[in-house]
Structure formats: structure tokens, C-alpha cells
CSV table of C-alpha atoms in Angstrom, one decimal:
chain,number,residue,atom,x,y,z
A,81,MET,CA,-288.2,303.9,244.0
A,82,SER,CA,-286.1,302.1,246.6
A,83,GLN,CA,-282.7,300.6,245.7
A,84,LYS,CA,-284.1,297.1,246.0
A,85,LEU,CA,-287.0,297.8,243.6
A,86,LEU,CA,-284.7,299.6,241.2
A,87,LYS,CA,-282.3,296.7,241.0
A,88,GLU,CA,-285.2,294.2,240.5
A,89,ALA,CA,-286.6,296.4,237.7
A,90,PHE,CA,-283.1,296.5,236.2
A,91,ILE,CA,-283.0,292.7,235.6
A,92,SER,CA,-286.7,292.2,234.7
A,93,ASN,CA,-288.7,292.0,231.5
A,94,LEU,CA,-285.8,291.2,229.2
A,95,ASN,CA,-286.0,289.3,225.9
A,96,GLY,CA,-282.5,287.9,225.4
A,97,THR,CA,-280.3,287.7,222.3
A,98,SER,CA,-279.9,285.4,219.3
A,99,VAL,CA,-278.6,281.8,219.4
A,100,LEU,CA,-276.0,282.9,216.9
A,101,GLU,CA,-274.5,285.6,219.2
A,102,ILE,CA,-274.3,283.2,222.1
A,103,SER,CA,-272.6,280.5,219.9
A,104,ILE,CA,-270.0,283.1,218.6
A,105,GLY,CA,-269.4,284.3,222.1
A,106,LEU,CA,-268.8,280.8,223.4
A,107,THR,CA,-265.9,280.3,220.9
A,108,LEU,CA,-263.8,282.7,223.1
A,109,ALA,CA,-263.3,280.2,225.9
A,110,PRO,CA,-261.6,277.5,223.7
A,111,LEU,CA,-259.6,280.1,221.9
A,112,CYS,CA,-258.3,281.4,225.3
A,113,ILE,CA,-257.3,277.9,226.3
A,114,ALA,CA,-255.5,277.4,223.0
A,115,CYS,CA,-253.8,280.8,223.4
A,116,ARG,CA,-252.6,280.0,226.9
A,117,GLY,CA,-251.3,276.5,225.7
A,118,LEU,CA,-249.5,277.9,222.7
A,119,LEU,CA,-247.8,280.6,224.9
A,120,LEU,CA,-246.5,277.9,227.3
A,121,ILE,CA,-245.2,275.8,224.4
A,122,LEU,CA,-243.5,278.8,222.9
A,123,TYR,CA,-242.0,279.6,226.3
A,124,TYR,CA,-240.6,276.1,226.4
A,125,LEU,CA,-239.3,276.3,222.9
A,126,HIS,CA,-237.4,279.5,223.8
A,127,ASN,CA,-236.1,278.5,227.3
A,128,GLY,CA,-235.9,274.7,227.1
A,129,THR,CA,-238.0,274.4,230.3
A,130,SER,CA,-241.6,274.8,231.3
A,131,LEU,CA,-242.9,277.8,233.3
A,132,HIS,CA,-242.7,276.8,236.9
A,133,SER,CA,-243.4,280.0,238.8
A,134,ARG,CA,-246.8,279.8,240.4
A,135,LYS,CA,-247.1,283.6,240.5
A,136,TYR,CA,-246.6,284.0,236.8
A,137,HIS,CA,-248.8,281.0,236.1
A,138,LEU,CA,-251.6,282.7,238.1
A,139,LEU,CA,-251.1,286.0,236.3
A,140,LEU,CA,-251.0,284.3,232.9
A,141,ASP,CA,-254.1,282.3,233.6
A,142,PHE,CA,-256.1,285.2,234.9
A,143,THR,CA,-255.0,287.5,232.0
A,144,VAL,CA,-255.7,285.0,229.2
A,145,LEU,CA,-258.4,282.7,230.6
A,146,VAL,CA,-260.6,285.0,232.8
A,147,ALA,CA,-260.1,288.7,232.0
A,148,PRO,CA,-261.3,288.5,228.4
A,149,PHE,CA,-264.8,287.5,229.5
A,150,VAL,CA,-265.1,290.5,231.8
A,151,ILE,CA,-264.3,292.7,228.8
A,152,ILE,CA,-266.5,291.0,226.3
A,153,CYS,CA,-269.6,291.2,228.5
A,154,THR,CA,-269.0,294.9,229.2
A,155,VAL,CA,-267.0,297.4,227.1
A,156,LEU,CA,-266.6,295.2,224.0
A,157,SER,CA,-270.2,293.9,224.0
A,158,PRO,CA,-271.2,296.2,221.1
A,159,VAL,CA,-268.5,294.6,218.9
A,160,PHE,CA,-268.4,291.2,220.6
A,161,PRO,CA,-267.0,289.2,217.6
A,162,LEU,CA,-263.9,291.4,217.7
A,163,LEU,CA,-262.4,289.7,220.7
A,164,PRO,CA,-262.7,286.1,219.5
A,165,ILE,CA,-261.3,287.1,216.1
A,166,THR,CA,-258.4,288.9,217.8
A,167,VAL,CA,-257.6,285.9,220.1
A,168,GLY,CA,-258.0,283.5,217.1
A,169,ALA,CA,-255.5,285.6,215.1
A,170,ILE,CA,-253.0,285.6,218.0
A,171,CYS,CA,-253.4,281.7,218.2
A,172,VAL,CA,-252.7,281.4,214.4
A,173,GLY,CA,-249.6,283.7,214.8
A,174,LEU,CA,-248.3,281.7,217.8
A,175,PHE,CA,-248.8,278.4,216.0
A,176,TYR,CA,-247.0,279.7,212.9
A,177,LYS,CA,-244.1,280.9,215.0
A,178,ILE,CA,-243.8,277.6,216.8
A,179,TYR,CA,-244.0,275.6,213.6
A,180,ASN,CA,-241.4,277.7,211.8
A,181,GLN,CA,-238.9,277.6,214.7
A,182,ARG,CA,-239.3,273.9,215.1
A,183,ASN,CA,-238.8,273.3,211.4
A,184,CYS,CA,-235.5,275.3,211.5
A,185,CYS,CA,-234.1,272.5,213.6
A,186,ILE,CA,-236.0,269.4,212.5
A,187,ARG,CA,-236.9,269.0,208.9
A,188,THR,CA,-239.9,266.7,208.9
A,189,PRO,CA,-242.5,266.7,206.1
A,190,LEU,CA,-246.0,267.9,207.2
A,191,LYS,CA,-247.5,264.7,205.9
A,192,GLN,CA,-245.3,262.7,208.2
A,193,ILE,CA,-246.3,264.9,211.2
A,194,VAL,CA,-250.0,264.5,210.5
A,195,HIS,CA,-249.5,260.7,210.2
A,196,ASP,CA,-247.7,260.7,213.6
A,197,PHE,CA,-250.5,262.8,215.0
A,198,LEU,CA,-253.3,260.5,214.0
A,199,LYS,CA,-251.5,257.5,215.5
A,200,THR,CA,-250.6,259.3,218.8
A,201,ASN,CA,-251.8,257.5,221.9
A,202,LEU,CA,-253.5,259.6,224.6
A,203,GLU,CA,-254.3,259.0,228.2
A,204,PRO,CA,-257.4,256.8,228.1
A,205,ASN,CA,-258.7,257.7,231.6
A,206,TYR,CA,-258.4,261.4,231.4
A,207,ILE,CA,-260.5,263.7,229.2
A,208,PRO,CA,-259.4,267.3,229.8
A,209,SER,CA,-262.3,268.8,227.9
A,210,ILE,CA,-264.8,267.6,230.6
A,211,THR,CA,-262.8,269.4,233.3
A,212,VAL,CA,-262.4,272.6,231.2
A,213,PHE,CA,-266.0,272.6,230.2
A,214,ARG,CA,-267.3,272.4,233.8
A,215,VAL,CA,-264.8,274.9,235.1
A,216,TYR,CA,-265.6,277.5,232.4
A,217,ILE,CA,-269.3,277.2,233.1
A,218,ASN,CA,-268.4,278.1,236.7
A,219,ILE,CA,-266.2,281.0,235.6
A,220,LEU,CA,-268.8,282.4,233.2
A,221,THR,CA,-271.5,282.1,235.8
A,222,ALA,CA,-269.4,283.9,238.4
A,223,ILE,CA,-268.7,286.8,236.1
A,224,ASN,CA,-272.3,287.1,234.9
A,225,ILE,CA,-274.1,287.0,238.2
A,226,LEU,CA,-272.3,290.1,239.3
A,227,ALA,CA,-271.8,291.9,236.0
A,228,VAL,CA,-275.6,291.8,235.3
A,229,ASP,CA,-276.1,294.3,238.1
A,230,PHE,CA,-273.9,296.9,236.3
A,231,PRO,CA,-275.2,299.2,233.5
A,232,GLN,CA,-272.3,298.2,231.2
A,233,TYR,CA,-273.6,294.6,231.0
A,234,PRO,CA,-275.9,294.3,227.9
A,235,ARG,CA,-279.5,293.6,229.0
A,236,ARG,CA,-279.8,291.1,226.1
A,237,TYR,CA,-277.3,288.7,227.9
A,238,ALA,CA,-279.4,288.6,231.1
A,239,LYS,CA,-282.0,286.0,232.0
A,240,THR,CA,-285.2,286.4,229.9
A,241,GLU,CA,-288.6,287.1,231.4
A,242,ASN,CA,-290.8,284.6,229.6
A,243,TYR,CA,-289.3,283.6,226.3
A,244,GLY,CA,-285.9,284.1,224.6
A,245,THR,CA,-282.3,283.0,224.7
A,246,GLY,CA,-280.0,284.9,227.0
A,247,ALA,CA,-276.4,284.1,227.9
A,248,MET,CA,-277.5,283.6,231.5
A,249,ASP,CA,-280.3,281.3,230.4
A,250,PHE,CA,-277.8,279.1,228.8
A,251,GLY,CA,-275.6,279.1,231.9
A,252,VAL,CA,-278.4,277.6,234.1
A,253,GLY,CA,-278.9,274.7,231.7
A,254,ALA,CA,-275.2,274.2,231.1
A,255,PHE,CA,-274.6,274.0,234.9
A,256,ILE,CA,-277.1,271.0,235.0
A,257,PHE,CA,-275.4,269.5,231.9
A,258,GLY,CA,-272.0,269.8,233.4
A,259,ASN,CA,-273.0,268.1,236.7
A,260,ALA,CA,-274.5,265.1,234.9
A,261,LEU,CA,-271.2,264.6,232.9
A,262,VAL,CA,-269.5,263.4,236.0
A,263,CYS,CA,-272.3,261.9,238.0
A,264,PRO,CA,-271.8,258.5,239.7
A,265,GLU,CA,-273.9,256.7,237.1
A,266,VAL,CA,-271.5,257.9,234.4
A,267,ARG,CA,-268.4,257.2,236.4
A,268,GLN,CA,-269.8,253.7,237.2
A,269,LYS,CA,-268.2,253.2,240.6
A,270,PRO,CA,-267.8,249.5,241.7
A,271,SER,CA,-270.4,250.1,244.5
A,272,MET,CA,-273.0,250.8,241.8
A,273,VAL,CA,-272.6,247.4,240.3
A,274,GLN,CA,-273.4,245.8,243.6
A,275,SER,CA,-276.6,247.7,244.3
A,276,LYS,CA,-278.2,250.6,242.5
A,277,PHE,CA,-280.3,251.4,245.6
A,278,SER,CA,-277.2,251.7,247.8
A,279,CYS,CA,-276.0,254.3,245.3
A,280,LEU,CA,-279.3,256.1,245.6
A,281,ALA,CA,-278.9,256.2,249.4
A,282,LYS,CA,-275.4,257.7,248.9
A,283,GLN,CA,-276.9,260.3,246.6
A,284,VAL,CA,-279.4,261.3,249.3
A,285,LEU,CA,-276.5,261.9,251.6
A,286,SER,CA,-274.4,263.7,249.0
A,287,VAL,CA,-277.1,266.3,248.1
A,288,TRP,CA,-277.6,267.6,251.6
A,289,PRO,CA,-274.9,270.3,251.2
A,290,LEU,CA,-276.9,271.7,248.3
A,291,VAL,CA,-280.1,271.7,250.4
A,292,LEU,CA,-278.3,273.5,253.2
A,293,LEU,CA,-276.9,276.0,250.8
A,294,GLY,CA,-280.3,276.6,249.4
A,295,LEU,CA,-281.7,277.2,252.8
A,296,GLY,CA,-278.8,279.4,253.7
A,297,ARG,CA,-279.4,281.5,250.6
A,298,LEU,CA,-283.1,281.7,251.3
A,299,ILE,CA,-282.7,282.9,254.9
A,300,SER,CA,-279.9,285.4,254.0
A,301,VAL,CA,-281.7,286.9,251.1
A,302,LYS,CA,-285.0,287.4,253.0
A,303,SER,CA,-283.2,288.7,256.2
A,304,VAL,CA,-281.3,291.5,254.4
A,305,GLU,CA,-284.0,292.2,251.9
A,306,TYR,CA,-281.7,291.5,249.0
A,307,HIS,CA,-283.2,292.2,245.5
A,308,GLU,CA,-284.9,289.2,243.9
A,309,HIS,CA,-286.3,288.3,240.5
A,310,PHE,CA,-289.2,286.0,241.4
A,311,SER,CA,-289.8,284.8,237.8
A,312,GLU,CA,-286.4,283.0,237.9
A,313,TYR,CA,-287.4,280.3,240.4
A,314,GLY,CA,-290.1,281.7,242.7
A,315,VAL,CA,-290.3,283.3,246.1
A,316,HIS,CA,-288.6,280.6,248.2
A,317,TRP,CA,-287.0,278.4,245.5
A,318,ASN,CA,-283.5,278.8,244.2
A,319,PHE,CA,-281.0,277.0,242.0
A,320,PHE,CA,-279.4,275.1,244.9
A,321,PHE,CA,-282.8,273.4,245.5
A,322,THR,CA,-283.2,272.7,241.7
A,323,LEU,CA,-279.8,271.1,241.5
A,324,ALA,CA,-280.4,268.9,244.6
A,325,VAL,CA,-283.8,267.7,243.5
A,326,VAL,CA,-282.7,267.0,239.9
A,327,ARG,CA,-279.6,265.0,241.1
A,328,LEU,CA,-281.7,263.0,243.5
A,329,THR,CA,-284.5,262.4,241.1
A,330,ALA,CA,-282.1,261.4,238.3
A,331,SER,CA,-280.5,258.8,240.6
A,332,LEU,CA,-284.0,257.4,241.4
A,333,VAL,CA,-284.9,257.2,237.7
A,334,LEU,CA,-281.6,255.5,236.9
A,335,THR,CA,-282.3,252.7,239.4
A,336,LEU,CA,-285.4,251.9,237.3
A,337,PHE,CA,-283.9,252.4,233.8
A,338,PRO,CA,-280.4,251.5,232.4
A,339,ALA,CA,-278.0,254.4,232.2
A,340,ASN,CA,-277.2,253.6,228.6
A,341,LYS,CA,-280.8,254.4,227.7
A,342,SER,CA,-280.9,257.7,229.5
A,343,TRP,CA,-281.2,259.7,226.3
A,344,ILE,CA,-284.5,258.0,225.6
A,345,VAL,CA,-285.7,258.8,229.1
A,346,GLY,CA,-284.6,262.4,228.7
A,347,MET,CA,-286.4,262.7,225.3
A,348,PHE,CA,-289.5,261.2,226.7
A,349,LEU,CA,-289.5,263.6,229.7
A,350,ALA,CA,-289.0,266.6,227.5
A,351,VAL,CA,-291.8,265.7,225.0
A,352,PHE,CA,-294.2,264.5,227.7
A,353,TYR,CA,-293.7,267.8,229.7
A,354,GLN,CA,-294.3,269.8,226.5
A,355,LEU,CA,-297.5,267.9,225.8
A,356,ILE,CA,-298.7,268.7,229.3
A,357,LEU,CA,-297.9,272.4,228.7
A,358,ASP,CA,-299.8,272.4,225.4
A,359,THR,CA,-302.8,270.4,226.4
A,360,THR,CA,-303.5,271.8,229.9
A,361,HIS,CA,-303.4,275.2,231.6
A,362,LEU,CA,-300.0,274.5,233.1
A,363,LYS,CA,-298.2,276.9,230.8
A,364,MET,CA,-300.5,279.8,231.7
A,365,PHE,CA,-300.2,278.8,235.4
A,366,VAL,CA,-296.4,278.9,235.4
A,367,LEU,CA,-296.3,282.2,233.6
A,368,TYR,CA,-299.2,284.1,235.2
A,369,GLY,CA,-300.3,282.2,238.3
A,370,SER,CA,-303.6,280.6,239.1
A,371,ASP,CA,-305.5,283.9,238.9
A,372,GLY,CA,-303.8,285.0,235.7
A,373,LYS,CA,-302.5,288.1,237.5
A,374,ASP,CA,-299.1,286.7,238.7
A,375,THR,CA,-300.4,285.8,242.2
A,376,ARG,CA,-297.8,284.4,244.7
A,377,VAL,CA,-300.4,283.2,247.3
A,378,GLY,CA,-299.7,279.6,248.4
A,379,PHE,CA,-296.5,277.6,248.0
A,380,LEU,CA,-297.2,276.3,244.5
A,381,ASN,CA,-298.1,279.7,243.2
A,382,ALA,CA,-295.1,281.3,244.9
A,383,ASN,CA,-292.6,278.8,243.5
A,384,ARG,CA,-294.2,277.6,240.3
A,385,GLU,CA,-291.2,278.3,238.1
A,386,GLY,CA,-288.8,276.4,240.3
A,387,VAL,CA,-291.1,273.4,240.8
A,388,PHE,CA,-292.4,272.8,237.3
A,389,SER,CA,-289.1,273.6,235.5
A,390,LEU,CA,-287.6,270.5,237.3
A,391,LEU,CA,-289.0,268.3,234.6
A,392,GLY,CA,-287.1,270.2,231.9
A,393,TYR,CA,-283.9,270.2,233.9
A,394,LEU,CA,-284.2,266.5,234.6
A,395,ALA,CA,-284.5,265.9,230.8
A,396,ILE,CA,-281.3,267.9,230.2
A,397,TYR,CA,-279.6,265.9,233.0
A,398,MET,CA,-280.6,262.6,231.5
A,399,ALA,CA,-279.3,263.6,228.1
A,400,SER,CA,-276.0,264.6,229.6
A,401,VAL,CA,-275.7,261.3,231.3
A,402,GLN,CA,-275.8,259.7,227.9
A,403,VAL,CA,-273.1,262.1,226.6
A,404,GLY,CA,-270.9,261.3,229.6
A,405,LEU,CA,-271.2,257.5,229.1
A,406,TYR,CA,-270.3,258.0,225.4
A,407,LEU,CA,-267.3,260.1,226.3
A,408,LEU,CA,-265.9,257.7,228.9
A,409,LYS,CA,-265.7,254.8,226.4
A,410,ARG,CA,-262.1,253.8,226.2
A,411,ARG,CA,-260.3,255.6,223.4
A,412,THR,CA,-256.5,255.9,223.0
A,413,LEU,CA,-255.8,257.2,219.5
A,414,VAL,CA,-256.2,260.8,218.3
A,415,LYS,CA,-258.2,259.5,215.3
A,416,ASP,CA,-260.7,258.0,217.7
A,417,TRP,CA,-261.4,261.4,219.2
A,418,ILE,CA,-261.7,262.9,215.7
A,419,GLU,CA,-264.5,260.4,215.1
A,420,VAL,CA,-266.1,261.6,218.4
A,421,ILE,CA,-266.0,265.2,217.2
A,422,CYS,CA,-267.6,264.2,213.9
A,423,PHE,CA,-270.4,262.3,215.7
A,424,PHE,CA,-271.0,265.3,218.0
A,425,LEU,CA,-271.1,267.7,215.0
A,426,LEU,CA,-273.8,265.5,213.3
A,427,THR,CA,-275.7,265.3,216.6
A,428,THR,CA,-275.5,269.0,217.1
A,429,PHE,CA,-276.7,269.7,213.5
A,430,ILE,CA,-279.7,267.5,214.1
A,431,LEU,CA,-280.5,269.1,217.4
A,432,PHE,CA,-280.4,272.6,216.0
A,433,LEU,CA,-282.7,271.5,213.2
A,434,PHE,CA,-285.1,270.2,215.8
A,435,LEU,CA,-284.7,273.4,217.7
A,436,TYR,CA,-285.8,275.4,214.6
A,437,MET,CA,-288.8,273.2,214.1
A,438,SER,CA,-289.7,273.3,217.8
A,439,GLN,CA,-289.5,277.1,218.0
A,440,VAL,CA,-291.6,277.5,214.8
A,441,TYR,CA,-294.2,274.9,215.3
A,442,ILE,CA,-294.4,274.3,219.1
A,443,ASP,CA,-293.0,276.9,221.4
A,444,PRO,CA,-290.1,279.4,221.6
A,445,VAL,CA,-287.3,278.8,224.1
A,446,SER,CA,-288.3,279.5,227.6
A,447,ARG,CA,-286.0,279.0,230.6
A,448,ARG,CA,-288.8,280.0,232.9
A,449,ILE,CA,-290.9,277.0,231.9
A,450,ALA,CA,-287.9,274.8,230.8
A,451,ASN,CA,-289.9,273.7,227.8
A,452,LEU,CA,-288.9,271.3,225.0
A,453,SER,CA,-287.2,274.1,223.0
A,454,PHE,CA,-285.1,275.1,226.0
A,455,CYS,CA,-284.0,271.5,226.6
A,456,ILE,CA,-283.0,271.0,222.9
A,457,TRP,CA,-281.2,274.4,222.8
A,458,THR,CA,-279.3,273.7,226.0
A,459,VAL,CA,-278.1,270.3,224.9
A,460,ALA,CA,-277.2,271.5,221.4
A,461,GLN,CA,-275.4,274.6,222.8
A,462,CYS,CA,-273.5,272.5,225.4
A,463,LEU,CA,-272.4,270.0,222.7
A,464,THR,CA,-271.2,272.8,220.5
A,465,PHE,CA,-269.2,274.3,223.4
A,466,PHE,CA,-267.8,270.9,224.2
A,467,ILE,CA,-266.8,270.3,220.6
A,468,TRP,CA,-264.7,273.5,220.6
A,469,PHE,CA,-262.8,272.3,223.7
A,470,LEU,CA,-262.1,268.9,222.1
A,471,VAL,CA,-260.8,270.6,218.9
A,472,THR,CA,-258.6,272.8,221.1
A,473,ASP,CA,-257.2,269.8,223.0
A,474,LEU,CA,-256.2,268.1,219.7
A,475,ILE,CA,-254.6,271.3,218.4
A,476,LEU,CA,-252.5,271.5,221.5
A,477,VAL,CA,-251.6,267.8,221.2
A,478,PHE,CA,-250.5,268.4,217.6
A,479,THR,CA,-248.4,271.4,218.7
A,480,LYS,CA,-246.8,269.4,221.6
A,481,LEU,CA,-245.8,266.8,219.0
A,482,LEU,CA,-243.9,269.5,217.2
A,483,VAL,CA,-242.0,270.5,220.4
A,484,ASN,CA,-240.6,267.6,222.3
A,485,GLY,CA,-241.0,267.8,226.1
A,486,SER,CA,-243.4,270.8,226.1
A,487,ARG,CA,-246.2,270.5,228.7
A,488,VAL,CA,-249.5,272.2,229.0
A,489,PRO,CA,-251.9,272.0,232.0
A,490,CYS,CA,-255.3,270.5,231.4
A,491,CYS,CA,-254.2,268.9,228.2
A,492,TRP,CA,-253.8,265.3,227.1
A,493,ASN,CA,-250.4,263.6,227.6
A,494,PHE,CA,-249.0,260.9,225.4
A,495,THR,CA,-249.0,257.5,226.9
A,496,GLN,CA,-246.9,256.0,224.1
A,497,PRO,CA,-244.9,257.7,221.4
A,498,PRO,CA,-246.1,257.0,217.8
A,499,ASN,CA,-244.3,254.1,216.1
A,500,THR,CA,-242.6,256.1,213.4
A,501,ASN,CA,-239.2,257.4,212.5
A,502,THR,CA,-240.0,260.8,214.1
A,503,LYS,CA,-238.8,260.9,217.7
A,504,HIS,CA,-241.1,262.4,220.4
A,505,GLU,CA,-240.6,262.6,224.1
A,506,LEU,CA,-242.8,260.2,226.1
A,507,GLU,CA,-245.1,261.7,228.8
A,508,PRO,CA,-245.8,258.8,231.1
A,509,THR,CA,-249.1,258.8,232.9
A,510,SER,CA,-247.4,257.1,235.9
A,511,ILE,CA,-245.9,260.4,236.8
A,512,LYS,CA,-248.3,262.5,238.8
A,513,ARG,CA,-249.7,265.7,237.3
A,514,LYS,CA,-248.1,267.7,240.1
A,515,GLY,CA,-246.1,269.7,237.7
A,516,LEU,CA,-249.0,270.2,235.4
A,517,SER,CA,-251.5,271.2,238.1
A,518,ILE,CA,-250.2,274.8,238.4
A,519,CYS,CA,-253.3,276.0,236.6
A,520,ILE,CA,-256.4,278.0,237.6
A,521,ILE,CA,-258.5,275.4,235.8
A,522,ASN,CA,-257.3,272.6,238.0
A,523,ALA,CA,-257.6,274.9,241.1
A,524,ILE,CA,-261.3,275.7,240.5
A,525,ASP,CA,-262.0,272.1,239.4
A,526,ARG,CA,-260.7,270.9,242.8
A,527,ASN,CA,-263.3,272.9,244.7
A,528,GLN,CA,-266.0,273.8,242.2
A,529,LEU,CA,-268.9,274.1,244.7
A,530,VAL,CA,-266.8,276.3,247.0
A,531,PHE,CA,-266.0,278.5,244.0
A,532,PHE,CA,-269.7,278.8,243.1
A,533,LEU,CA,-270.6,279.6,246.7
A,534,LEU,CA,-267.8,282.1,247.1
A,535,ALA,CA,-268.9,283.9,243.9
A,536,ASN,CA,-272.5,284.1,245.2
A,537,VAL,CA,-271.4,285.4,248.6
A,538,MET,CA,-269.1,288.0,247.1
A,539,THR,CA,-271.8,289.1,244.6
A,540,GLY,CA,-274.1,289.7,247.5
A,541,ILE,CA,-271.5,291.7,249.4
A,542,VAL,CA,-270.7,293.9,246.4
A,543,ASN,CA,-274.4,294.6,245.7
A,544,MET,CA,-275.1,295.5,249.4
A,545,THR,CA,-272.1,297.9,249.6
A,546,LEU,CA,-272.0,299.5,246.2
A,547,ASP,CA,-274.5,301.3,244.0
A,548,THR,CA,-273.9,299.1,241.0
A,549,ILE,CA,-276.6,300.6,238.8
A,550,HIS,CA,-275.0,304.0,238.6
A,551,SER,CA,-271.4,302.9,238.3
A,552,ASN,CA,-269.2,304.3,235.5
A,553,THR,CA,-267.2,302.1,233.1
A,554,PRO,CA,-263.7,302.3,234.7
A,555,PHE,CA,-265.2,301.6,238.2
A,556,THR,CA,-267.2,298.7,236.8
A,557,LEU,CA,-264.2,297.1,235.2
A,558,PHE,CA,-262.1,297.6,238.3
A,559,VAL,CA,-264.7,296.0,240.6
A,560,LEU,CA,-265.3,293.0,238.2
A,561,HIS,CA,-261.6,292.3,237.7
A,562,LEU,CA,-260.9,292.6,241.5
A,563,TYR,CA,-263.9,290.3,242.2
A,564,MET,CA,-262.8,287.6,239.8
A,565,PHE,CA,-259.1,287.9,240.8
A,566,THR,CA,-260.1,287.5,244.5
A,567,ASN,CA,-262.1,284.4,243.6
A,568,CYS,CA,-259.4,282.9,241.5
A,569,LEU,CA,-256.6,283.7,244.0
A,570,PHE,CA,-258.6,282.0,246.8
A,571,MET,CA,-259.1,278.9,244.8
A,572,TYR,CA,-255.5,279.0,243.6
A,573,THR,CA,-254.2,279.2,247.2
A,574,LEU,CA,-256.3,276.3,248.3
A,575,HIS,CA,-255.0,274.2,245.4
A,576,ALA,CA,-251.4,275.2,246.1
A,577,LYS,CA,-251.8,274.1,249.7
A,578,ASN,CA,-253.4,270.8,248.6
A,579,ILE,CA,-256.7,271.6,250.3
A,580,THR,CA,-260.0,270.2,249.2
A,581,LEU,CA,-263.0,271.6,251.0
A,582,LYS,CA,-265.4,268.7,250.8
A,583,TRP,CA,-266.8,267.4,254.0
A,584,TRP,CA,-269.6,265.1,252.8
């Protein structure tokens, strides 16, 4: 068997893992964010100043925010809960140390601290959880698209063939969800109020880089005979095309329907698509082709997964638009965001209940078809992931209240000190975030599409130069860490030089 066929077989016919395992694995990201924040606060407590060295910031960020995910999807995958538990224990220890050291100097009752915390005013126009959520989807995607080609990567995390929930299946849906959170319809630019159709025209222009990237990937993959998994999107289709079409179609739909009703549109699309799958031969066509033997003759047969899954991804996108609109409502107090967390918890519980019923009585989760169960699972899992980041942000805000003057990148600042007897240092929003931007999260957020493209290109280079399938564990870890460090260093350098690679 040729190397190309061997690699294609290596990533085919897989069945995924459990929803519970993915949910537990996703707790690692917010725990890492909390650990990094608590370490920076403890550093300030000991030294009286924030960490300013860019070199040490990069090393800290890579070690705490990126490297654990390389480890959990390779050598620690057999005992995957061990790493989140360990990082969680470290976070508890760090918080306990900060609280005790602070209380040695300032004797304030815990009840008073909590009272101050609930009345703390936060920046109303900045929601760090959105940034962190979108960046972590990119980081996890970058790790997984290369790690999946190594034998140390568990096959249960890879994309499933027909049905099932793999970690990489979630990544595809989460990428769509994250894009919709910050779409123009959510941000509600002034130009949109004047004319929805002028916004649509701008969207047509804004998606052309995705179309070009899709064409570039198609030509490069075919020209070098790179290994492909046709059941992902088809023979000619790829994720860049999916993202471009979904964004454009969503903007068209939102010119016809109000954005604040987008969840209804999303629900209608998902249910309507599932009815078509169940009442026609479309499901069998997507899975097995027009002849029932997986034919790829003709454009529709060749790209049936990519074309028909668009309806499911569009439903996810519309649901995320609703989430984005809800998040961007003006809130200033900590207790307002606690209410948001409670609302999301209730919504997530209901969605997982619907997911159970959908899988039992309708159809199991299928990324290949992007059916109703896949849509519900993606939105529920994304909300769960987002809730963890919100909770982490509030924990860091609470800890910053304990230590006056401490600063953490990608974390809420105080716009007004609480009106109590306890004194806290004000963090004015008028001051630019220049000092806080020394962070790999901000660096990747600045050039997210470039990071995603760079990860894809480097993945291709590694696969064409190395025999990944027969790599031993030390070599695999070395390659994956070097690959991710190179990606992060490149983005960090661009950010440090104040360069944004966006030409459209």
C-alpha cells in the first residue's frame, strides 16, 4: 500500500468517543487560563510589579496554555482526566496561597469581599471570554489536524466516518459557532442600520479570501497527491468553501429576518433539514451516493457531504448569532454576568436533554450529514465550553480584587471601584491595553485566519516530509511541540511588531 493510501486508511472508518469525554477534556482550556492568570497575580504579589518580559510571557503562555493539549491528546490520552484534575489542583493551591498572603496584610472578612465582588463594575464593551473561546478553537484545531496523523493520537478523537462524536467533529462545528459570535450582524455596525443590502454586498467582498484559500487548498492537494478523506467534505470541497458559503448565506437570510429571531431561523433550518433526511432518500445519498456504492461520479456525488451539510452548519451559525446578540447586551456588574451563566446553564441542560431524545428517537450525531443531533450537540457543547470561560474570568476578577493593581491579559478590568470601605485600585479603560496585550491569546486573535492558514500549510509540510504513521512517542512529542511553538512564535512576532495581516 502506498504512503498516501496508508494515511487515508489511518484516518478512515472511525466511530468517535463519548460526549462526556469531550466535555471533560474541554475543561482543560479554562483551567489553563485560570492557572496562567493566578501565576501572574502571584508574581505581582511577590514582586510588586507585573511580568513585562515578552520572552518570559511567551514561554509562560506556551507552557501553560498550549503544551498541555499536545500532551493530553497523545501520551496522557489513556488517563485523560488526570491532567484537568492536576491543573485544577494547582489552581486551587495558587488561589489559596494568594488569599492567605493577601489576608496577612489586609484583614477583610470574606463576606465583605464577596459583597464587593458582586458590585464590581466591569468593562461593558469588552467580553474576554469571546476572544479566548475563538482563539482556543483555533489552537485546538491546529494541534489536532497534525496530531491525528501520528499513532499516539487516539483514533476515537478523530473525525467519525458516518455517526459518532469525535473531538475533531466538535472542532468543525465550534469553528462555525465562533465565527458567528463576532459577525457584522452581531456587532451591529452603523452601516448595517442604513442598509442591510449594503452589508450583504460587503459580506460578498469579505468572503473572497476564504474562496481563494479554498481554491488554493484544492489545487495544492491535488497537485502533490496529498492524502484526503473524501467523506469529510467530498472530492473538491473543503472547509474554506463551507465557511464562505455559510457566512454569505447567513447574511442573505439576515436581510430577510431580524437578527434577534435568528435562533428561530436556526431551529427551523435544523428541523426542516432533518425532516428532509428522514422522509426522502437524501440521507442514503449523502452516505452512499446515488448508486448506493459510494460513487463519486458527477459534481453532486463527488461533493455531497460538503454541499448538503451546509444546511446544518447554517443552522449552527444562526443559533450562534442569537448567542452573540445576547452576550453583547450592555452589562456592567459581576452579578449581571452570574445571571448570564445561570441562563446558559439552563439552556445547555435543555439542549443536552433534546440531544438525548434526538439521538434515541431520531438520528445519532453525524458530522458527515450535519443532522439535527449534530446541530444540537455542537451548540450545547459550545455553550458549555463558553460557560467555563465565563466562570474562569469571574474567578480571575475576584482574585484581582484581592490583590490591588494586579493585571492579567485577556481578563476583565474594573471600570469603577466598588462603593465600599474596601479600597481597590481602579483600572481605567481609557488606558490602552498595550501593557496587557503581551499574550499569545491576543496575538492569535489579531490574525486568526493567518494562524489557521499557517497551521494548515505546516501540517502539509510535515506530512510530506515525515513518515508520521511510524513515528515513536518522543519524536511525535518533539514534532508537535516544535510545530505549535513555531506557529505561536510567528503570531507573537506579528503582534509584537503591531502587524495585522488583513488585506480585504
